[in-house]
Coordinates of C-alpha atoms and ligand atoms in Angstrom, one line a residue:
M1 CA 43.3 145.8 39.3
A2 CA 40.1 144.5 40.5
Y3 CA 40.0 142.4 43.6
Q4 CA 38.0 139.4 42.7
T5 CA 37.9 135.9 43.5
V6 CA 37.7 133.6 40.2
N7 CA 37.8 129.9 40.7
P8 CA 40.3 128.6 38.6
F9 CA 38.7 125.1 38.2
N10 CA 36.2 126.7 36.1
N11 CA 36.9 130.4 35.7
Q12 CA 33.6 131.2 37.8
L13 CA 33.5 134.5 39.4
I14 CA 32.7 134.0 42.9
K15 CA 33.1 137.5 44.8
E16 CA 34.3 140.8 43.8
F17 CA 35.7 143.2 46.1
D18 CA 35.4 146.9 46.6
S19 CA 39.0 148.5 46.6
H20 CA 40.0 151.0 49.6
T21 CA 40.0 154.6 49.1
D22 CA 42.9 156.9 49.5
D23 CA 40.9 158.2 52.6
Q24 CA 40.5 154.5 54.1
V25 CA 44.7 154.1 53.0
E26 CA 45.3 157.3 54.9
Q27 CA 43.4 155.9 57.9
A28 CA 45.1 153.0 57.8
L29 CA 48.6 154.8 58.1
V30 CA 47.4 157.1 60.9
K31 CA 46.7 153.8 63.0
A32 CA 50.2 152.2 61.7
D33 CA 51.9 155.3 62.7
A34 CA 50.3 155.8 66.1
L35 CA 51.1 151.9 67.0
Y36 CA 54.5 152.4 66.0
H37 CA 55.0 155.5 68.6
S38 CA 52.8 153.3 71.1
A39 CA 54.0 151.0 74.1
W40 CA 53.0 148.0 71.8
S41 CA 56.3 148.9 69.7
Q42 CA 58.5 150.3 71.6
D43 CA 58.6 147.9 75.0
D44 CA 56.0 145.3 74.5
V45 CA 58.3 142.5 73.5
E46 CA 56.5 139.9 75.7
S47 CA 53.1 140.7 74.8
R48 CA 54.0 140.4 71.0
L49 CA 55.3 137.2 71.2
A50 CA 52.2 135.8 72.8
V51 CA 50.0 137.2 69.9
L52 CA 52.3 135.1 67.5
H53 CA 52.1 132.1 69.8
K54 CA 48.3 132.8 69.8
L55 CA 47.9 133.0 65.9
A56 CA 50.1 130.0 65.8
D57 CA 47.0 128.0 67.4
L58 CA 44.6 129.7 65.5
I59 CA 45.9 129.0 62.4
E60 CA 46.0 125.3 63.0
N61 CA 42.6 125.3 64.5
N62 CA 41.4 126.9 61.3
L63 CA 43.4 124.7 59.2
E64 CA 40.6 122.9 56.9
R65 CA 38.9 126.5 56.3
L66 CA 42.3 128.3 55.3
A67 CA 43.1 125.4 52.9
K68 CA 39.9 125.1 51.4
T69 CA 40.1 129.2 50.8
A70 CA 43.1 129.3 49.1
S71 CA 42.6 126.2 46.8
E72 CA 38.8 127.9 45.7
E73 CA 40.8 131.1 45.2
M74 CA 44.2 130.2 43.2
G75 CA 43.7 126.2 42.4
K76 CA 46.5 124.8 44.9
L77 CA 45.6 121.0 45.5
I78 CA 44.2 120.6 48.7
G79 CA 46.8 118.9 50.6
Q80 CA 49.3 121.3 49.1
S81 CA 47.3 124.1 50.9
R82 CA 47.0 122.1 54.1
G83 CA 51.0 121.6 54.4
E84 CA 51.1 126.0 53.6
V85 CA 48.9 126.7 56.2
T86 CA 50.6 124.3 58.5
L87 CA 54.1 125.7 57.9
C88 CA 52.5 129.4 58.6
A89 CA 51.7 128.2 61.9
S90 CA 55.4 126.9 62.4
I91 CA 56.7 130.5 61.1
A92 CA 54.6 132.2 63.9
R93 CA 55.4 129.7 66.8
Y94 CA 59.4 130.1 65.3
Y95 CA 59.5 133.9 66.0
A96 CA 57.6 133.9 69.1
D97 CA 60.3 131.2 70.5
N98 CA 63.2 132.7 69.2
A99 CA 62.6 136.4 68.3
Q100 CA 63.8 137.6 71.9
A101 CA 67.2 136.1 71.5
F102 CA 67.7 137.0 67.8
L103 CA 66.7 140.9 69.0
A104 CA 69.1 140.6 72.0
P105 CA 71.8 143.5 72.4
V106 CA 75.2 142.3 70.7
K107 CA 78.3 143.4 72.6
Y108 CA 81.1 144.7 70.2
E109 CA 85.1 144.9 71.5
S110 CA 86.4 148.3 70.8
S111 CA 89.2 150.9 71.5
L112 CA 86.3 153.5 72.1
G113 CA 84.6 152.1 75.0
E114 CA 81.9 149.9 76.0
A115 CA 79.9 149.1 72.6
W116 CA 76.8 147.2 71.7
V117 CA 73.9 147.4 69.0
E118 CA 70.2 147.1 70.1
H119 CA 67.6 146.3 67.6
H120 CA 65.0 148.6 67.5
P121 CA 61.5 148.9 65.1
V122 CA 61.8 151.2 62.2
G123 CA 58.5 151.9 61.8
P124 CA 55.5 150.7 59.5
I125 CA 56.7 149.2 56.2
V126 CA 54.6 147.8 53.2
A127 CA 54.5 144.4 51.9
V128 CA 53.4 143.5 48.4
E129 CA 52.7 140.2 47.9
P130 CA 52.0 137.0 45.5
W131 CA 49.1 134.9 45.1
N132 CA 51.2 131.8 44.7
F133 CA 51.5 130.8 48.6
P134 CA 48.8 133.1 49.5
F135 CA 49.2 132.4 53.2
Y136 CA 53.2 131.7 53.6
Q137 CA 53.9 134.6 52.0
L138 CA 52.4 137.0 54.2
M139 CA 53.5 135.2 57.3
R140 CA 56.9 135.4 56.1
V141 CA 56.4 139.2 56.6
L142 CA 53.8 139.2 59.3
A143 CA 55.9 137.1 62.1
P144 CA 59.5 138.7 62.2
N145 CA 58.2 142.4 61.7
Y146 CA 55.2 141.9 64.3
A147 CA 58.1 140.3 66.9
V148 CA 60.4 143.5 66.2
G149 CA 57.3 146.1 66.5
N150 CA 56.7 147.0 62.7
P151 CA 53.4 147.9 61.6
V152 CA 52.5 146.3 58.1
L153 CA 50.4 148.1 55.3
A154 CA 50.2 144.7 53.3
K155 CA 48.8 144.5 49.6
H156 CA 47.7 141.1 48.5
A157 CA 47.7 139.7 44.8
S158 CA 44.2 141.1 43.5
I159 CA 43.4 137.4 42.5
V160 CA 43.3 136.2 46.4
P161 CA 41.4 138.6 48.3
Q162 CA 39.7 136.3 50.6
C163 CA 43.1 134.7 51.4
A164 CA 44.2 138.3 52.3
Q165 CA 41.2 138.8 54.6
A166 CA 40.9 136.0 56.4
F167 CA 44.9 136.1 57.3
A168 CA 44.3 139.9 58.5
D169 CA 40.9 138.5 60.5
L170 CA 42.9 135.9 62.2
V171 CA 45.9 138.1 63.4
R172 CA 43.5 140.4 65.0
E173 CA 41.6 137.6 66.6
A174 CA 44.8 136.5 68.1
G175 CA 44.7 140.1 69.9
A176 CA 47.1 142.3 67.6
P177 CA 46.0 146.0 67.9
E178 CA 44.3 147.7 65.2
G179 CA 47.3 149.1 62.5
A180 CA 49.8 146.2 63.3
W181 CA 48.6 144.2 60.2
T182 CA 46.2 146.1 57.5
N183 CA 45.1 144.2 54.8
L184 CA 44.6 146.9 51.8
Y185 CA 42.9 146.4 48.4
I186 CA 44.5 148.9 46.7
S187 CA 46.5 149.7 43.1
Q188 CA 50.0 150.2 42.3
E189 CA 49.7 153.7 42.0
Q190 CA 48.2 153.7 45.9
V191 CA 51.2 151.5 46.7
A192 CA 53.5 154.4 45.0
N193 CA 51.7 157.0 47.3
L194 CA 52.4 154.7 50.4
L195 CA 55.9 154.7 49.5
A196 CA 56.3 158.6 49.0
D197 CA 54.9 158.9 52.6
A198 CA 57.2 160.1 55.4
R199 CA 55.2 157.5 57.6
I200 CA 56.4 154.5 55.8
H201 CA 60.1 153.4 56.4
G202 CA 60.3 150.0 54.0
V203 CA 58.7 147.7 51.4
A204 CA 59.1 144.2 51.5
L205 CA 58.4 142.6 47.9
T206 CA 57.8 139.3 46.6
G207 CA 56.7 138.8 43.1
S208 CA 57.9 139.2 39.3
E209 CA 61.1 141.0 38.2
G210 CA 58.9 143.8 36.9
A211 CA 56.7 144.5 40.1
G212 CA 60.4 144.2 41.8
A213 CA 61.8 147.1 39.7
S214 CA 59.2 149.1 39.7
V215 CA 58.6 149.3 43.6
A216 CA 62.3 149.2 44.4
A217 CA 62.9 152.0 42.3
Q218 CA 59.9 154.0 43.9
A219 CA 61.3 153.2 47.6
A220 CA 64.9 154.4 46.5
K221 CA 63.6 157.7 45.1
H222 CA 62.1 158.2 48.7
I223 CA 65.5 156.5 50.4
K224 CA 63.6 153.8 51.7
K225 CA 64.8 149.9 52.3
S226 CA 63.3 147.5 50.2
T227 CA 63.7 143.6 50.2
L228 CA 63.0 141.9 46.9
E229 CA 62.2 138.1 46.6
L230 CA 61.6 137.5 43.0
G231 CA 61.3 134.8 40.3
G232 CA 64.1 132.0 39.6
N233 CA 65.0 129.6 36.7
D234 CA 66.4 127.1 39.3
V235 CA 68.5 124.1 38.4
F236 CA 67.9 120.5 39.4
I237 CA 71.3 118.9 38.4
V238 CA 71.4 114.9 38.2
L239 CA 74.6 113.6 38.5
D240 CA 75.7 110.3 37.1
D241 CA 76.2 109.0 40.6
C242 CA 72.7 109.5 41.5
N243 CA 70.1 107.3 42.9
L244 CA 68.1 107.7 39.7
E245 CA 64.5 106.5 41.1
Q246 CA 64.9 109.1 43.7
A247 CA 66.1 112.2 41.6
V248 CA 63.0 111.4 39.2
K249 CA 60.4 111.3 41.9
V250 CA 61.7 114.3 43.8
G251 CA 62.4 116.2 40.3
A252 CA 59.0 115.8 38.9
Q253 CA 57.4 116.7 42.6
A254 CA 59.7 119.7 42.4
R255 CA 58.6 120.7 38.9
L256 CA 54.8 119.9 39.5
N257 CA 54.0 120.8 42.9
N258 CA 51.5 124.2 43.0
A259 CA 51.1 123.5 39.3
G260 CA 54.5 124.5 38.6
Q261 CA 54.1 127.9 40.3
V262 CA 56.6 127.9 42.6
C263 CA 59.6 130.7 42.5
T264 CA 62.1 127.8 43.7
A265 CA 60.5 125.1 41.2
A266 CA 62.5 123.1 39.3
K267 CA 62.8 124.6 36.1
R268 CA 66.0 123.7 34.4
F269 CA 67.0 119.8 34.6
I270 CA 70.5 119.7 34.0
V271 CA 71.1 116.0 33.6
H272 CA 74.6 114.1 33.1
R273 CA 75.2 112.2 29.7
A274 CA 75.2 108.8 31.4
V275 CA 71.9 108.9 32.6
S276 CA 70.1 111.1 30.6
E277 CA 68.2 108.8 28.7
A278 CA 67.1 107.1 31.7
F279 CA 65.9 110.2 33.4
L280 CA 64.4 111.5 30.7
D281 CA 62.1 108.2 30.3
K282 CA 61.4 108.0 33.8
L283 CA 60.6 111.8 34.3
T284 CA 58.1 111.0 31.0
Q285 CA 56.4 108.5 32.8
H286 CA 55.8 110.2 36.0
F287 CA 54.3 113.7 34.2
Q288 CA 52.5 111.1 32.0
A289 CA 50.9 110.0 35.3
V290 CA 49.6 113.1 36.7
K291 CA 45.8 113.4 37.2
I292 CA 44.2 116.7 36.4
G293 CA 41.0 117.4 38.3
S294 CA 39.6 119.8 41.3
P295 CA 41.9 121.0 43.6
L296 CA 39.4 120.0 46.1
D297 CA 39.5 116.2 45.2
E298 CA 42.4 114.5 47.3
S299 CA 43.1 112.3 44.4
T300 CA 43.9 115.1 41.6
T301 CA 47.9 115.4 41.2
L302 CA 47.9 118.3 38.9
G303 CA 45.6 121.2 39.5
P304 CA 45.0 124.2 37.1
L305 CA 46.8 127.6 36.9
S306 CA 45.9 130.4 38.8
S307 CA 44.4 132.4 36.3
K308 CA 43.1 132.7 32.8
E309 CA 46.3 134.9 31.9
A310 CA 48.2 132.6 33.6
L311 CA 47.5 130.0 31.2
E312 CA 47.6 132.1 28.1
K313 CA 50.9 133.6 29.1
L314 CA 52.2 129.9 29.4
T315 CA 50.8 128.7 26.4
E316 CA 52.5 131.5 24.6
Q317 CA 56.0 131.1 25.9
V318 CA 55.8 127.2 25.0
N319 CA 54.8 127.8 21.6
Q320 CA 57.5 130.3 21.0
A321 CA 60.2 128.0 22.7
V322 CA 59.2 125.8 19.9
K323 CA 59.0 128.1 17.2
Q324 CA 62.6 129.3 18.1
G325 CA 63.9 125.5 17.9
A326 CA 63.1 123.5 20.8
T327 CA 62.1 119.9 20.8
L328 CA 58.5 119.5 22.3
H329 CA 59.0 116.0 24.0
L330 CA 55.8 115.9 26.0
G331 CA 52.6 117.8 26.5
G332 CA 52.7 121.3 25.0
K333 CA 49.3 122.9 25.4
P334 CA 46.4 123.7 27.5
V335 CA 44.0 120.7 28.3
N336 CA 41.0 120.1 26.7
H337 CA 38.7 120.8 29.8
E338 CA 37.3 123.9 31.6
G339 CA 39.2 125.9 33.9
N340 CA 43.2 126.5 33.7
F341 CA 44.7 123.5 33.0
Y342 CA 48.1 122.8 31.2
E343 CA 49.7 119.5 30.3
A344 CA 52.7 118.6 32.3
T345 CA 55.2 119.5 29.5
I346 CA 59.2 118.4 28.6
L347 CA 61.0 120.4 26.4
T348 CA 64.6 119.5 25.3
K349 CA 67.4 121.0 22.7
I350 CA 66.7 124.6 24.2
S351 CA 69.3 126.4 22.4
R352 CA 71.4 129.5 24.4
D353 CA 69.6 131.8 21.8
N354 CA 66.1 130.5 22.4
P355 CA 64.7 133.1 24.5
A356 CA 63.2 130.2 26.8
Y357 CA 66.7 129.6 27.8
F358 CA 66.6 132.2 30.2
E359 CA 63.0 132.7 30.9
E360 CA 61.0 131.8 33.8
F361 CA 58.1 129.4 33.0
F362 CA 55.9 129.4 35.6
G363 CA 53.8 126.3 35.2
P364 CA 54.4 122.5 34.9
V365 CA 56.6 122.9 32.1
A366 CA 60.3 121.3 32.3
Q367 CA 63.4 122.0 30.6
V368 CA 65.8 119.5 29.8
Y369 CA 69.6 120.1 29.2
V370 CA 72.4 117.2 29.1
V371 CA 75.9 117.8 30.0
D372 CA 78.9 115.8 30.0
S373 CA 80.7 117.1 33.1
D374 CA 80.3 118.4 36.4
E375 CA 82.3 121.7 35.0
A376 CA 79.8 121.9 32.1
A377 CA 76.9 121.8 34.7
V378 CA 78.0 124.4 36.9
Q379 CA 78.7 126.8 34.0
L380 CA 75.0 126.2 32.3
A381 CA 73.7 126.4 36.1
N382 CA 75.1 129.7 36.4
D383 CA 74.3 130.9 32.8
S384 CA 71.1 132.7 34.1
H385 CA 69.8 136.0 34.8
Y386 CA 68.4 134.3 38.1
G387 CA 69.9 133.2 41.2
L388 CA 67.2 131.9 43.8
G389 CA 67.6 128.2 44.7
G390 CA 68.8 125.0 43.1
A391 CA 69.2 121.2 43.6
I392 CA 71.9 118.6 42.8
F393 CA 71.3 114.8 43.2
S394 CA 74.5 112.7 43.6
Q395 CA 75.5 110.1 46.2
D396 CA 78.9 111.4 46.1
I397 CA 78.0 114.1 49.0
A398 CA 82.0 115.9 49.0
R399 CA 81.3 116.1 44.8
A400 CA 77.9 117.5 45.4
K401 CA 79.3 120.1 48.2
R402 CA 82.0 121.4 45.8
M403 CA 79.2 122.2 43.1
A404 CA 77.2 123.6 45.5
S405 CA 79.4 126.1 46.5
R406 CA 80.3 127.4 42.9
I407 CA 76.2 127.7 42.0
E408 CA 75.7 131.3 42.0
T409 CA 72.0 131.5 44.0
G410 CA 71.0 132.4 47.5
M411 CA 70.3 128.8 48.2
V412 CA 71.3 125.0 47.0
Y413 CA 69.9 121.7 48.2
I414 CA 71.4 118.5 47.9
N415 CA 69.2 115.5 47.3
S416 CA 66.1 117.3 47.9
L417 CA 64.3 119.9 46.1
T418 CA 64.7 123.6 47.1
N419 CA 62.9 123.6 50.3
T420 CA 62.1 126.1 53.3
A421 CA 61.8 126.0 56.8
P422 CA 61.1 128.8 59.6
E423 CA 64.8 128.3 60.5
L424 CA 66.2 128.5 57.1
P425 CA 67.0 132.1 55.3
F426 CA 65.1 132.6 52.1
G427 CA 66.4 134.4 49.4
G428 CA 68.3 135.0 46.0
V429 CA 71.0 137.0 43.9
K430 CA 71.0 138.5 40.6
R431 CA 67.7 139.2 39.2
S432 CA 65.9 136.9 41.7
G433 CA 66.5 139.8 44.3
Y434 CA 68.0 140.8 47.6
G435 CA 67.4 140.5 51.1
R436 CA 66.6 137.4 53.1
E437 CA 63.3 136.3 54.7
L438 CA 63.0 133.6 57.4
S439 CA 65.4 132.7 60.1
D440 CA 67.5 134.9 62.1
L441 CA 68.5 136.8 59.1
G442 CA 65.0 137.5 58.2
I443 CA 64.0 139.4 61.2
K444 CA 67.2 141.7 61.1
E445 CA 66.0 143.3 57.6
F446 CA 64.0 145.9 59.0
V447 CA 65.4 146.9 62.3
N448 CA 67.4 149.7 63.3
Q449 CA 70.6 148.3 64.2
K450 CA 71.8 150.9 66.7
L451 CA 75.1 151.1 68.2
I452 CA 75.5 152.9 71.5
V453 CA 79.2 153.6 72.8
V454 CA 80.0 154.4 76.3
S455 CA 83.2 156.3 76.0
G456 CA 86.6 156.1 77.7
P457 CA 88.4 153.0 79.1
S458 CA 86.8 153.9 82.5
A459 CA 83.3 152.6 81.0
K460 CA 84.8 149.3 80.2
Ligands
NAP501 P1 53.4 140.0 40.4 O1 52.5 140.2 39.1 O2 54.6 140.6 40.3 O3 52.7 140.2 41.7 C1 53.3 140.2 42.9 C2 52.2 141.5 43.6 O4 53.1 142.8 43.2 C3 51.1 141.4 43.4 O5 50.2 141.6 44.8 C4 51.0 142.7 42.5 O6 49.5 143.2 42.8 C5 51.8 143.4 42.7 N1 52.6 144.0 41.8 C6 52.5 143.8 40.6 N2 53.2 145.1 40.0 C7 53.3 146.2 41.0 C8 53.7 147.3 40.8 N3 54.2 147.9 39.7 N4 53.7 148.2 42.0 C9 52.7 147.6 43.0 N5 52.6 146.3 43.1 C10 52.7 145.7 42.1 O7 53.8 138.4 40.6 P2 53.1 137.0 40.1 O8 53.0 137.0 39.0 O9 51.5 136.9 40.5 O10 54.0 136.0 41.0 C11 54.7 135.3 40.3 C12 56.1 135.7 40.4 O11 56.5 135.8 42.0 C13 57.3 134.8 39.9 O12 58.2 135.5 39.4 C14 57.9 134.3 41.1 O13 58.8 133.6 40.7 C15 57.9 135.1 42.2 N6 57.9 134.9 43.7 C16 59.0 134.9 44.1 C17 59.2 133.9 45.1 C18 60.5 134.4 46.4 O14 60.5 134.1 47.4 N7 61.8 134.7 45.4 C19 58.2 133.5 46.1 C20 56.8 133.6 45.6 C21 56.8 133.9 44.0 P3 48.3 142.7 41.6 O15 48.0 141.5 41.8 O16 47.2 143.4 41.9 O17 48.7 142.8 40.0

């Protein structure tokens, strides 16, 4: 796909970018491979962590510029863009402060002798990333891999080329050597060629199921490790004893943040019958109160979708859902306004044979289901091909904890929307992918966990 910036607020083309040639990709690979075999990767931990500290400072110093770039490129509300940029700084700082402890050798008691596991870099890896969090997604890969000493060749989504370059520039400005993080404007075929190259040792992908399946298959063919952070159809369970005002307020936010384009957004609201009417009324009021407008206008509460194609896809999905029997409770069409705006929408009465029941809606469209028991809520929650996150609202924490343990996802939050923080693992099960990013778990995905044993009892 051509790399270009098109403002989602009005679909004006702002800038086009030349793609990298195969020769340029080869040069990037040579640099990454050489860096991996240098002192930078093999033993220079402290100076690598100092660069992450510097990067965190630089990101904070450039907060407004970065936030504006994201808002103009993919339509995120400016306040949310600022939040994303700030989170990126905290991820860089988190790994700068904690990576050495995470990577310290771990002793193993063994009858074979003195044994321990060391953590070493594996070599250059590829990152394939989506546009919906155009800086955070990159930082989730950069920070742990920079700390470990793995150079990264990064292919960002073709609709956020300026974010991709701005990020790469800051990494260099922070003191990273050439080859540590290379932004490449490349095609899917060029990604496949990289994965086939012996100098590449893994791939981290965040994106759709289709992209994940394709890239993971290419990696598997060449026996390379992959991590996949894919889509979700997360539940937001509202129990009869919850604080309803809080549940509705957080629920609306969990569905409408980033114009609904969040992998862990609340996509299926599962509501106990006793509170279902009140919940639906209040959710409707919240959705009706949104103000569409420019992502750069601080008073806007619902921005445009990221692209014309995204708007067309969502429009078709909702039309099909209704055609197949769902009830359109609110909204249900593009907003009569230039740009890629879609109405805040609520669908109810979605039967299991409606394709919408299993689909991810990547936009401001809530599905509301009503259940009569906790058991029914769990069954409905788990009746999904996805398994990313989920939320449960209840004032009975023991009840919510029991339910959380039974939900088949990688993350469950009680009395909060599905959130993220540098110190918490992020990832899913089922078709939401495999592997974890962030936290101590994320840094171990692309390391050689090398066992060393000194044989014999005398060595102990
Ligand atoms: P997408 O179309 O899969 O694109 C994601 C990235 O993959 C882009 O860089 C894209 O490049 C690239 N790509 C697509 N097909 C490829 C292939 N066959 N080979 C190599 N690269 C390929 O995803 P999207 O629609 O932009 O993003 C939204 C999806 O990501 C949603 O499903 C969302 O839930 C998921 N997501 C998951 C997480 C998570 O952490 N689990 C976080 C954010 C988003 P081009 O742009 O050039 O096509």
